[in-house]
Every structure is written in structure tokens, then in C-alpha cells.
């Protein structure tokens, strides 16, 4: 089924299949941070990220939300729709962390009265800069209608994920989504995992995500396994 390598990113490989409408996504154990400046491996990460993404894509489908997921092929590989990607990363935030902490000076962990949605330009050469609506318009990356739709979809996904994870004693601090098109239909693509979400234990506020790798907090593998255990419970 899996054929030519179409694309290799930092954490995933994408292969063509005999059907141009489908691709195979393979999750790697490789980890990078700070625009590729920090590199390493997280044992078992590929399998955790594949399994968690599958569970959460199914959850979103149960709530009527379109995703690229079709089928899990094995522990690291998913069969998905081929999407024409929107060149934006959509970040949703429920609490202050990471670049929002740097940008605002607010203390890490501050609860936001309403979720914040941000758009970043997927452009490695520019370092994926934050864009506002006018920037997206002059670059013609998405129409104003599509930007409104991305925002609404991201907030809907946040609502579903926040509740599901709260039931498992996980705080969804923030996360990144990527969307793409099949014909005229917008679908969620990429992954939903501890690489792309900040997840804290509800009671101890322990970080259980890629910040353990970024900040050298130790036991990265254990945190990823613990998140998966809770998500599958
Ligand atoms: N994120 C991501 N990929 C990126 C940048 C950010 O998955 O290239 C996720 C990140 O894990 C966090 C959220 O998006 O859950 C917000 O990230 P932030 O803007 O705070 O940047 P960071 O501190 O990760 O550089």
C-alpha cells in the first residue's frame, strides 16, 4: 500500500499510495525543538503519538468534525486523506505558556477568561512567524471566510478536547492544529499528541508533554506513556 516518500518532516513521514486521494502518515521517534536547534529521540514517541491521534480523531468524528483519519495500519502508521494543506498553524490557548508567556509577560499557567486563537505562517525560512488577519490577507494564505471557519473549527475542537481530557485529569493548556482541503471541504490534518499539545496533570500541574524535552525536565518517555494511558482509559 505504502509507496513513494512524498515528504519527510521533523516528526513524521508521508508516503503516497496507489490511490492519489490517500496517503500513509508514519510517526517517528525523532524530536526537535526551538526551530530544529535542539534534536533528540523520545523512545516510543511515534507509537504514542499515532495511538493518541487516532483516539482523538475518532472522538472528533463522533462530534461531527471532519478529520483526515481513515484507518490505523500498524502501531506507527495511519492511512489518511490526502489534504491540500492550508499554510497556517492554528494555535488555541486556554492558559498562558510558551510564546504567549514571552509575548505578554503574564505568569505561566494564568487561566484565560476566553480561549485565544493564533495563526502562524508555516514557513521554515521565516521561522513560522505569528500573523494577524491582515497579514494572512496580503499574503493570500486564506480568505477571510476561511480564516473565520478555521477559528470556529479550532474553538469547537478545543471544547471537545478540553472536556475529554479534563475527565482524565489532564489540563489542555494549549495546542496546535493544521488543516487542509479535500475538494472544497476543510478537514483537520496532522496529529494531536504531546508533541503538539501542552498537557498538565490537573492536580499537581506536572508537565506531561514535549516541554519535558524542550526544558530538559527528565522522564519524557514516562510522561508520554502516562498521557496515552489516560487518553485510552
Ligand atoms: N506547537 C507545535 N508546533 C510548533 C509550534 C508550536 O506543535 O511548531 C504547539 C506547542 O507544542 C504548544 C502550542 O503549539 O502546545 C503553542 O506553542 P507556542 O506558541 O507557545 O510555542 P513554543 O513555546 O512551543 O515554541
PDB file of C-alpha atoms and ligand atoms in Angstrom:
ATOM      1  CA  UNK A   1       0.000   0.000   0.000  1.00  0.00           C
ATOM      2  CA  UNK A   2       2.787   2.389   1.033  1.00  0.00           C
ATOM      3  CA  UNK A   3       4.805   3.677  -1.919  1.00  0.00           C
ATOM      4  CA  UNK A   4       6.921   6.724  -2.719  1.00  0.00           C
ATOM      5  CA  UNK A   5       8.071   9.026   0.118  1.00  0.00           C
ATOM      6  CA  UNK A   6       6.282  12.335  -0.537  1.00  0.00           C
ATOM      7  CA  UNK A   7       7.550  14.339   2.388  1.00  0.00           C
ATOM      8  CA  UNK A   8       9.728  13.909   5.464  1.00  0.00           C
ATOM      9  CA  UNK A   9       9.201  16.311   8.333  1.00  0.00           C
ATOM     10  CA  UNK A  10      10.716  16.549  11.796  1.00  0.00           C
ATOM     11  CA  UNK A  11       8.380  14.001  13.391  1.00  0.00           C
ATOM     12  CA  UNK A  12       6.577  12.265  10.508  1.00  0.00           C
ATOM     13  CA  UNK A  13       6.991  10.800   7.029  1.00  0.00           C
ATOM     14  CA  UNK A  14       4.210  10.916   4.445  1.00  0.00           C
ATOM     15  CA  UNK A  15       4.038   8.277   1.691  1.00  0.00           C
ATOM     16  CA  UNK A  16       1.939   8.159  -1.467  1.00  0.00           C
ATOM     17  CA  UNK A  17      -0.340   5.160  -2.033  1.00  0.00           C
ATOM     18  CA  UNK A  18      -1.793   3.714  -5.230  1.00  0.00           C
ATOM     19  CA  UNK A  19      -4.830   5.962  -4.598  1.00  0.00           C
ATOM     20  CA  UNK A  20      -3.982   9.678  -5.123  1.00  0.00           C
ATOM     21  CA  UNK A  21      -6.651  10.610  -2.574  1.00  0.00           C
ATOM     22  CA  UNK A  22      -4.941   8.702   0.265  1.00  0.00           C
ATOM     23  CA  UNK A  23      -1.557   8.881   1.946  1.00  0.00           C
ATOM     24  CA  UNK A  24       0.212   6.958   4.702  1.00  0.00           C
ATOM     25  CA  UNK A  25       1.475   9.001   7.658  1.00  0.00           C
ATOM     26  CA  UNK A  26       4.309   7.396   9.671  1.00  0.00           C
ATOM     27  CA  UNK A  27       5.185   8.746  13.129  1.00  0.00           C
ATOM     28  CA  UNK A  28       8.893   8.868  14.082  1.00  0.00           C
ATOM     29  CA  UNK A  29      10.602   8.891  17.493  1.00  0.00           C
ATOM     30  CA  UNK A  30      12.683  11.928  16.431  1.00  0.00           C
ATOM     31  CA  UNK A  31      12.101  15.086  18.438  1.00  0.00           C
ATOM     32  CA  UNK A  32      13.147  18.658  17.693  1.00  0.00           C
ATOM     33  CA  UNK A  33      12.564  21.959  19.447  1.00  0.00           C
ATOM     34  CA  UNK A  34      13.461  25.632  19.029  1.00  0.00           C
ATOM     35  CA  UNK A  35      13.188  25.527  15.231  1.00  0.00           C
ATOM     36  CA  UNK A  36      15.331  22.395  14.968  1.00  0.00           C
ATOM     37  CA  UNK A  37      18.159  23.777  17.153  1.00  0.00           C
ATOM     38  CA  UNK A  38      17.594  21.036  19.756  1.00  0.00           C
ATOM     39  CA  UNK A  39      17.374  17.478  18.463  1.00  0.00           C
ATOM     40  CA  UNK A  40      16.880  14.087  20.083  1.00  0.00           C
ATOM     41  CA  UNK A  41      14.810  10.948  20.228  1.00  0.00           C
ATOM     42  CA  UNK A  42      11.958  10.055  22.554  1.00  0.00           C
ATOM     43  CA  UNK A  43      11.658   6.245  22.791  1.00  0.00           C
ATOM     44  CA  UNK A  44       8.186   5.044  21.862  1.00  0.00           C
ATOM     45  CA  UNK A  45       7.004   8.537  20.854  1.00  0.00           C
ATOM     46  CA  UNK A  46       5.927   7.510  17.360  1.00  0.00           C
ATOM     47  CA  UNK A  47       3.598   4.856  18.723  1.00  0.00           C
ATOM     48  CA  UNK A  48       2.200   7.121  21.466  1.00  0.00           C
ATOM     49  CA  UNK A  49       1.530   9.968  19.028  1.00  0.00           C
ATOM     50  CA  UNK A  50      -0.102   7.656  16.483  1.00  0.00           C
ATOM     51  CA  UNK A  51      -2.349   5.996  19.097  1.00  0.00           C
ATOM     52  CA  UNK A  52      -3.329   9.263  20.775  1.00  0.00           C
ATOM     53  CA  UNK A  53      -4.074  10.939  17.435  1.00  0.00           C
ATOM     54  CA  UNK A  54      -6.281   8.010  16.396  1.00  0.00           C
ATOM     55  CA  UNK A  55      -8.259   8.138  19.659  1.00  0.00           C
ATOM     56  CA  UNK A  56      -8.766  11.907  19.399  1.00  0.00           C
ATOM     57  CA  UNK A  57      -9.575  11.920  15.668  1.00  0.00           C
ATOM     58  CA  UNK A  58     -12.251   9.306  16.425  1.00  0.00           C
ATOM     59  CA  UNK A  59     -13.562  11.436  19.291  1.00  0.00           C
ATOM     60  CA  UNK A  60     -13.819  14.459  16.978  1.00  0.00           C
ATOM     61  CA  UNK A  61     -15.538  12.375  14.281  1.00  0.00           C
ATOM     62  CA  UNK A  62     -18.073  11.274  16.930  1.00  0.00           C
ATOM     63  CA  UNK A  63     -18.788  15.005  17.377  1.00  0.00           C
ATOM     64  CA  UNK A  64     -19.330  15.528  13.655  1.00  0.00           C
ATOM     65  CA  UNK A  65     -15.944  17.117  12.966  1.00  0.00           C
ATOM     66  CA  UNK A  66     -14.121  16.237   9.732  1.00  0.00           C
ATOM     67  CA  UNK A  67     -10.566  14.892  10.030  1.00  0.00           C
ATOM     68  CA  UNK A  68      -8.146  13.266   7.596  1.00  0.00           C
ATOM     69  CA  UNK A  69      -8.051   9.986   9.568  1.00  0.00           C
ATOM     70  CA  UNK A  70      -9.223   6.837   7.764  1.00  0.00           C
ATOM     71  CA  UNK A  71      -7.606   3.795   9.371  1.00  0.00           C
ATOM     72  CA  UNK A  72      -4.722   2.751  11.622  1.00  0.00           C
ATOM     73  CA  UNK A  73      -2.388   0.447   9.660  1.00  0.00           C
ATOM     74  CA  UNK A  74       0.005  -0.503  12.461  1.00  0.00           C
ATOM     75  CA  UNK A  75       1.487   0.996  15.637  1.00  0.00           C
ATOM     76  CA  UNK A  76       3.146   3.906  13.817  1.00  0.00           C
ATOM     77  CA  UNK A  77       1.242   4.277  10.552  1.00  0.00           C
ATOM     78  CA  UNK A  78      -2.129   5.799   9.700  1.00  0.00           C
ATOM     79  CA  UNK A  79      -3.977   5.840   6.398  1.00  0.00           C
ATOM     80  CA  UNK A  80      -5.360   9.343   5.875  1.00  0.00           C
ATOM     81  CA  UNK A  81      -6.926  11.558   3.226  1.00  0.00           C
ATOM     82  CA  UNK A  82      -4.506  13.496   1.061  1.00  0.00           C
ATOM     83  CA  UNK A  83      -5.092  17.138   2.052  1.00  0.00           C
ATOM     84  CA  UNK A  84      -4.068  20.310   0.237  1.00  0.00           C
ATOM     85  CA  UNK A  85      -2.689  21.952   3.362  1.00  0.00           C
ATOM     86  CA  UNK A  86      -3.597  25.475   4.448  1.00  0.00           C
ATOM     87  CA  UNK A  87      -0.133  27.019   5.112  1.00  0.00           C
ATOM     88  CA  UNK A  88      -1.100  28.110   8.634  1.00  0.00           C
ATOM     89  CA  UNK A  89      -0.638  26.614  12.081  1.00  0.00           C
ATOM     90  CA  UNK A  90      -3.680  27.308  14.232  1.00  0.00           C
ATOM     91  CA  UNK A  91      -2.866  27.530  17.957  1.00  0.00           C
ATOM     92  CA  UNK A  92      -5.557  27.529  20.648  1.00  0.00           C
ATOM     93  CA  UNK A  93      -4.688  28.534  24.201  1.00  0.00           C
ATOM     94  CA  UNK A  94      -6.603  28.075  27.464  1.00  0.00           C
ATOM     95  CA  UNK A  95      -3.760  29.106  29.781  1.00  0.00           C
ATOM     96  CA  UNK A  96      -0.587  31.137  29.381  1.00  0.00           C
ATOM     97  CA  UNK A  97       2.562  29.217  28.411  1.00  0.00           C
ATOM     98  CA  UNK A  98       5.376  29.228  25.863  1.00  0.00           C
ATOM     99  CA  UNK A  99       5.425  32.076  23.385  1.00  0.00           C
ATOM    100  CA  UNK A 100       2.308  33.719  24.882  1.00  0.00           C
ATOM    101  CA  UNK A 101       4.118  33.979  28.202  1.00  0.00           C
ATOM    102  CA  UNK A 102       7.103  35.593  26.440  1.00  0.00           C
ATOM    103  CA  UNK A 103       4.889  37.918  24.391  1.00  0.00           C
ATOM    104  CA  UNK A 104       2.709  39.131  27.265  1.00  0.00           C
ATOM    105  CA  UNK A 105       4.786  38.702  30.428  1.00  0.00           C
ATOM    106  CA  UNK A 106       1.815  37.016  32.101  1.00  0.00           C
ATOM    107  CA  UNK A 107       2.789  34.230  34.526  1.00  0.00           C
ATOM    108  CA  UNK A 108       2.840  30.691  33.142  1.00  0.00           C
ATOM    109  CA  UNK A 109      -0.398  28.891  33.953  1.00  0.00           C
ATOM    110  CA  UNK A 110      -2.599  32.022  34.084  1.00  0.00           C
ATOM    111  CA  UNK A 111      -6.117  30.970  33.074  1.00  0.00           C
ATOM    112  CA  UNK A 112      -7.554  32.866  30.116  1.00  0.00           C
ATOM    113  CA  UNK A 113     -11.156  34.057  30.503  1.00  0.00           C
ATOM    114  CA  UNK A 114     -11.768  33.070  26.853  1.00  0.00           C
ATOM    115  CA  UNK A 115      -9.590  30.826  24.659  1.00  0.00           C
ATOM    116  CA  UNK A 116      -7.080  32.678  22.467  1.00  0.00           C
ATOM    117  CA  UNK A 117      -6.660  31.626  18.814  1.00  0.00           C
ATOM    118  CA  UNK A 118      -3.459  32.462  16.919  1.00  0.00           C
ATOM    119  CA  UNK A 119      -2.283  31.863  13.360  1.00  0.00           C
ATOM    120  CA  UNK A 120       1.333  31.152  12.433  1.00  0.00           C
ATOM    121  CA  UNK A 121       2.723  31.139   8.880  1.00  0.00           C
ATOM    122  CA  UNK A 122       4.098  27.684   8.006  1.00  0.00           C
ATOM    123  CA  UNK A 123       7.388  28.897   6.582  1.00  0.00           C
ATOM    124  CA  UNK A 124      10.641  27.405   7.929  1.00  0.00           C
ATOM    125  CA  UNK A 125      12.814  30.089   6.291  1.00  0.00           C
ATOM    126  CA  UNK A 126      10.929  32.775   8.249  1.00  0.00           C
ATOM    127  CA  UNK A 127      10.744  30.706  11.457  1.00  0.00           C
ATOM    128  CA  UNK A 128       6.924  30.298  11.372  1.00  0.00           C
ATOM    129  CA  UNK A 129       6.012  33.891  12.397  1.00  0.00           C
ATOM    130  CA  UNK A 130       2.756  34.912  14.114  1.00  0.00           C
ATOM    131  CA  UNK A 131       0.354  36.523  11.625  1.00  0.00           C
ATOM    132  CA  UNK A 132      -2.714  38.684  12.099  1.00  0.00           C
ATOM    133  CA  UNK A 133      -5.750  38.689   9.803  1.00  0.00           C
ATOM    134  CA  UNK A 134      -4.368  41.492   7.626  1.00  0.00           C
ATOM    135  CA  UNK A 135      -1.070  39.620   7.144  1.00  0.00           C
ATOM    136  CA  UNK A 136      -2.979  36.493   6.090  1.00  0.00           C
ATOM    137  CA  UNK A 137      -4.953  38.631   3.622  1.00  0.00           C
ATOM    138  CA  UNK A 138      -1.957  40.350   1.992  1.00  0.00           C
ATOM    139  CA  UNK A 139      -0.145  37.010   1.692  1.00  0.00           C
ATOM    140  CA  UNK A 140      -3.369  35.450   0.306  1.00  0.00           C
ATOM    141  CA  UNK A 141      -2.910  32.410   2.556  1.00  0.00           C
ATOM    142  CA  UNK A 142      -6.644  32.041   3.255  1.00  0.00           C
ATOM    143  CA  UNK A 143      -9.774  34.100   2.523  1.00  0.00           C
ATOM    144  CA  UNK A 144     -11.420  35.975   5.427  1.00  0.00           C
ATOM    145  CA  UNK A 145     -14.241  33.409   5.334  1.00  0.00           C
ATOM    146  CA  UNK A 146     -11.784  30.551   5.615  1.00  0.00           C
ATOM    147  CA  UNK A 147      -9.946  32.269   8.482  1.00  0.00           C
ATOM    148  CA  UNK A 148     -13.283  32.642  10.298  1.00  0.00           C
ATOM    149  CA  UNK A 149     -14.017  28.969   9.647  1.00  0.00           C
ATOM    150  CA  UNK A 150     -10.559  27.867  10.890  1.00  0.00           C
ATOM    151  CA  UNK A 151     -11.106  29.858  14.065  1.00  0.00           C
ATOM    152  CA  UNK A 152     -14.587  28.430  14.648  1.00  0.00           C
ATOM    153  CA  UNK A 153     -13.427  24.848  13.960  1.00  0.00           C
ATOM    154  CA  UNK A 154     -10.398  25.256  16.236  1.00  0.00           C
ATOM    155  CA  UNK A 155     -12.613  26.553  19.072  1.00  0.00           C
ATOM    156  CA  UNK A 156     -15.065  23.665  18.562  1.00  0.00           C
ATOM    157  CA  UNK A 157     -12.203  21.164  18.691  1.00  0.00           C
ATOM    158  CA  UNK A 158     -10.871  22.882  21.825  1.00  0.00           C
ATOM    159  CA  UNK A 159     -14.266  22.488  23.504  1.00  0.00           C
ATOM    160  CA  UNK A 160     -14.441  18.747  22.772  1.00  0.00           C
ATOM    161  CA  UNK A 161     -10.805  18.014  23.660  1.00  0.00           C
ATOM    162  CA  UNK A 162     -10.844  20.086  26.854  1.00  0.00           C
ATOM    163  CA  UNK A 163     -13.813  18.156  28.243  1.00  0.00           C
ATOM    164  CA  UNK A 164     -12.490  14.735  27.237  1.00  0.00           C
ATOM    165  CA  UNK A 165      -9.058  15.424  28.741  1.00  0.00           C
ATOM    166  CA  UNK A 166     -10.481  17.006  31.922  1.00  0.00           C
ATOM    167  CA  UNK A 167     -12.344  13.725  32.560  1.00  0.00           C
ATOM    168  CA  UNK A 168      -8.876  12.122  32.526  1.00  0.00           C
ATOM    169  CA  UNK A 169      -7.389  14.699  34.914  1.00  0.00           C
ATOM    170  CA  UNK A 170      -5.451  16.448  32.150  1.00  0.00           C
ATOM    171  CA  UNK A 171      -5.421  20.227  31.640  1.00  0.00           C
ATOM    172  CA  UNK A 172      -5.220  21.214  27.969  1.00  0.00           C
ATOM    173  CA  UNK A 173      -3.051  24.336  28.264  1.00  0.00           C
ATOM    174  CA  UNK A 174      -2.620  24.948  24.513  1.00  0.00           C
ATOM    175  CA  UNK A 175      -2.274  23.058  21.236  1.00  0.00           C
ATOM    176  CA  UNK A 176      -1.533  23.425  17.540  1.00  0.00           C
ATOM    177  CA  UNK A 177      -3.732  22.280  14.654  1.00  0.00           C
ATOM    178  CA  UNK A 178      -3.187  22.073  10.909  1.00  0.00           C
ATOM    179  CA  UNK A 179      -5.997  21.949   8.380  1.00  0.00           C
ATOM    180  CA  UNK A 180      -6.271  21.115   4.703  1.00  0.00           C
ATOM    181  CA  UNK A 181      -8.775  20.725   1.908  1.00  0.00           C
ATOM    182  CA  UNK A 182     -10.292  17.745   0.109  1.00  0.00           C
ATOM    183  CA  UNK A 183     -12.073  19.348  -2.833  1.00  0.00           C
ATOM    184  CA  UNK A 184     -13.972  22.162  -1.068  1.00  0.00           C
ATOM    185  CA  UNK A 185     -14.159  20.509   2.341  1.00  0.00           C
ATOM    186  CA  UNK A 186     -11.944  21.715   5.173  1.00  0.00           C
ATOM    187  CA  UNK A 187     -10.608  18.862   7.315  1.00  0.00           C
ATOM    188  CA  UNK A 188      -8.333  18.632  10.330  1.00  0.00           C
ATOM    189  CA  UNK A 189      -4.975  17.040   9.452  1.00  0.00           C
ATOM    190  CA  UNK A 190      -1.588  16.453  11.103  1.00  0.00           C
ATOM    191  CA  UNK A 191      -1.669  14.984  14.637  1.00  0.00           C
ATOM    192  CA  UNK A 192      -2.940  15.634  18.161  1.00  0.00           C
ATOM    193  CA  UNK A 193      -0.283  14.437  20.607  1.00  0.00           C
ATOM    194  CA  UNK A 194       2.012  15.504  23.459  1.00  0.00           C
ATOM    195  CA  UNK A 195       4.269  16.928  20.694  1.00  0.00           C
ATOM    196  CA  UNK A 196       1.577  19.399  19.648  1.00  0.00           C
ATOM    197  CA  UNK A 197      -0.352  19.941  22.909  1.00  0.00           C
ATOM    198  CA  UNK A 198       0.670  21.246  26.314  1.00  0.00           C
ATOM    199  CA  UNK A 199      -0.905  18.880  28.835  1.00  0.00           C
ATOM    200  CA  UNK A 200      -0.559  19.273  32.596  1.00  0.00           C
ATOM    201  CA  UNK A 201      -1.698  16.965  35.359  1.00  0.00           C
ATOM    202  CA  UNK A 202      -4.838  18.603  36.777  1.00  0.00           C
ATOM    203  CA  UNK A 203      -3.834  18.265  40.445  1.00  0.00           C
ATOM    204  CA  UNK A 204      -0.036  18.627  40.537  1.00  0.00           C
ATOM    205  CA  UNK A 205       0.279  20.786  37.346  1.00  0.00           C
ATOM    206  CA  UNK A 206       3.156  18.480  36.319  1.00  0.00           C
ATOM    207  CA  UNK A 207       4.040  18.918  32.636  1.00  0.00           C
ATOM    208  CA  UNK A 208       3.279  15.770  30.654  1.00  0.00           C
ATOM    209  CA  UNK A 209       4.234  16.899  27.139  1.00  0.00           C
ATOM    210  CA  UNK A 210       7.069  18.000  24.883  1.00  0.00           C
ATOM    211  CA  UNK A 211       8.056  20.768  27.316  1.00  0.00           C
ATOM    212  CA  UNK A 212       9.777  17.956  29.292  1.00  0.00           C
ATOM    213  CA  UNK A 213      12.074  17.574  26.248  1.00  0.00           C
ATOM    214  CA  UNK A 214      12.329  21.326  25.484  1.00  0.00           C
ATOM    215  CA  UNK A 215      13.182  22.185  29.106  1.00  0.00           C
ATOM    216  CA  UNK A 216      15.216  19.042  29.995  1.00  0.00           C
ATOM    217  CA  UNK A 217      12.774  18.087  32.772  1.00  0.00           C
ATOM    218  CA  UNK A 218      13.536  14.341  32.515  1.00  0.00           C
ATOM    219  CA  UNK A 219      11.367  11.229  32.090  1.00  0.00           C
ATOM    220  CA  UNK A 220       9.943  12.413  28.777  1.00  0.00           C
ATOM    221  CA  UNK A 221       9.041   8.831  27.784  1.00  0.00           C
ATOM    222  CA  UNK A 222       7.183   8.232  31.064  1.00  0.00           C
ATOM    223  CA  UNK A 223       5.117  11.404  30.585  1.00  0.00           C
ATOM    224  CA  UNK A 224       4.121  10.452  27.023  1.00  0.00           C
ATOM    225  CA  UNK A 225       3.129   6.938  28.197  1.00  0.00           C
ATOM    226  CA  UNK A 226       1.098   8.377  31.079  1.00  0.00           C
ATOM    227  CA  UNK A 227      -0.800  10.724  28.751  1.00  0.00           C
ATOM    228  CA  UNK A 228      -1.585   7.836  26.399  1.00  0.00           C
ATOM    229  CA  UNK A 229      -2.715   5.628  29.297  1.00  0.00           C
ATOM    230  CA  UNK A 230      -5.172   8.302  30.411  1.00  0.00           C
ATOM    231  CA  UNK A 231      -6.390   9.089  26.885  1.00  0.00           C
ATOM    232  CA  UNK A 232      -7.103   5.408  26.227  1.00  0.00           C
ATOM    233  CA  UNK A 233      -8.848   4.929  29.601  1.00  0.00           C
TER     234      UNK A 233
HETATM  235  N1  LIG B   1       3.387  23.985  18.661  1.00  0.00           N
HETATM  236  C1  LIG B   1       3.617  22.950  17.774  1.00  0.00           C
HETATM  237  N2  LIG B   1       4.484  23.152  16.739  1.00  0.00           N
HETATM  238  C2  LIG B   1       5.120  24.324  16.528  1.00  0.00           C
HETATM  239  C3  LIG B   1       4.887  25.384  17.437  1.00  0.00           C
HETATM  240  C4  LIG B   1       4.014  25.176  18.489  1.00  0.00           C
HETATM  241  O1  LIG B   1       3.044  21.872  17.917  1.00  0.00           O
HETATM  242  O2  LIG B   1       5.882  24.444  15.546  1.00  0.00           O
HETATM  243  C5  LIG B   1       2.462  23.794  19.796  1.00  0.00           C
HETATM  244  C6  LIG B   1       3.195  23.735  21.121  1.00  0.00           C
HETATM  245  O3  LIG B   1       3.519  22.409  21.477  1.00  0.00           O
HETATM  246  C7  LIG B   1       2.191  24.319  22.072  1.00  0.00           C
HETATM  247  C8  LIG B   1       1.389  25.310  21.217  1.00  0.00           C
HETATM  248  O4  LIG B   1       1.612  24.912  19.858  1.00  0.00           O
HETATM  249  O5  LIG B   1       1.317  23.297  22.530  1.00  0.00           O
HETATM  250  C9  LIG B   1       1.808  26.753  21.415  1.00  0.00           C
HETATM  251  O6  LIG B   1       3.192  26.858  21.200  1.00  0.00           O
HETATM  252  P1  LIG B   1       3.969  28.236  21.474  1.00  0.00           P
HETATM  253  O7  LIG B   1       3.489  29.271  20.524  1.00  0.00           O
HETATM  254  O8  LIG B   1       3.865  28.561  22.918  1.00  0.00           O
HETATM  255  O9  LIG B   1       5.441  27.958  21.021  1.00  0.00           O
HETATM  256  P2  LIG B   1       6.612  27.117  21.699  1.00  0.00           P
HETATM  257  O10 LIG B   1       6.733  27.566  23.106  1.00  0.00           O
HETATM  258  O11 LIG B   1       6.199  25.684  21.539  1.00  0.00           O
HETATM  259  O12 LIG B   1       7.788  27.468  20.834  1.00  0.00           O
END
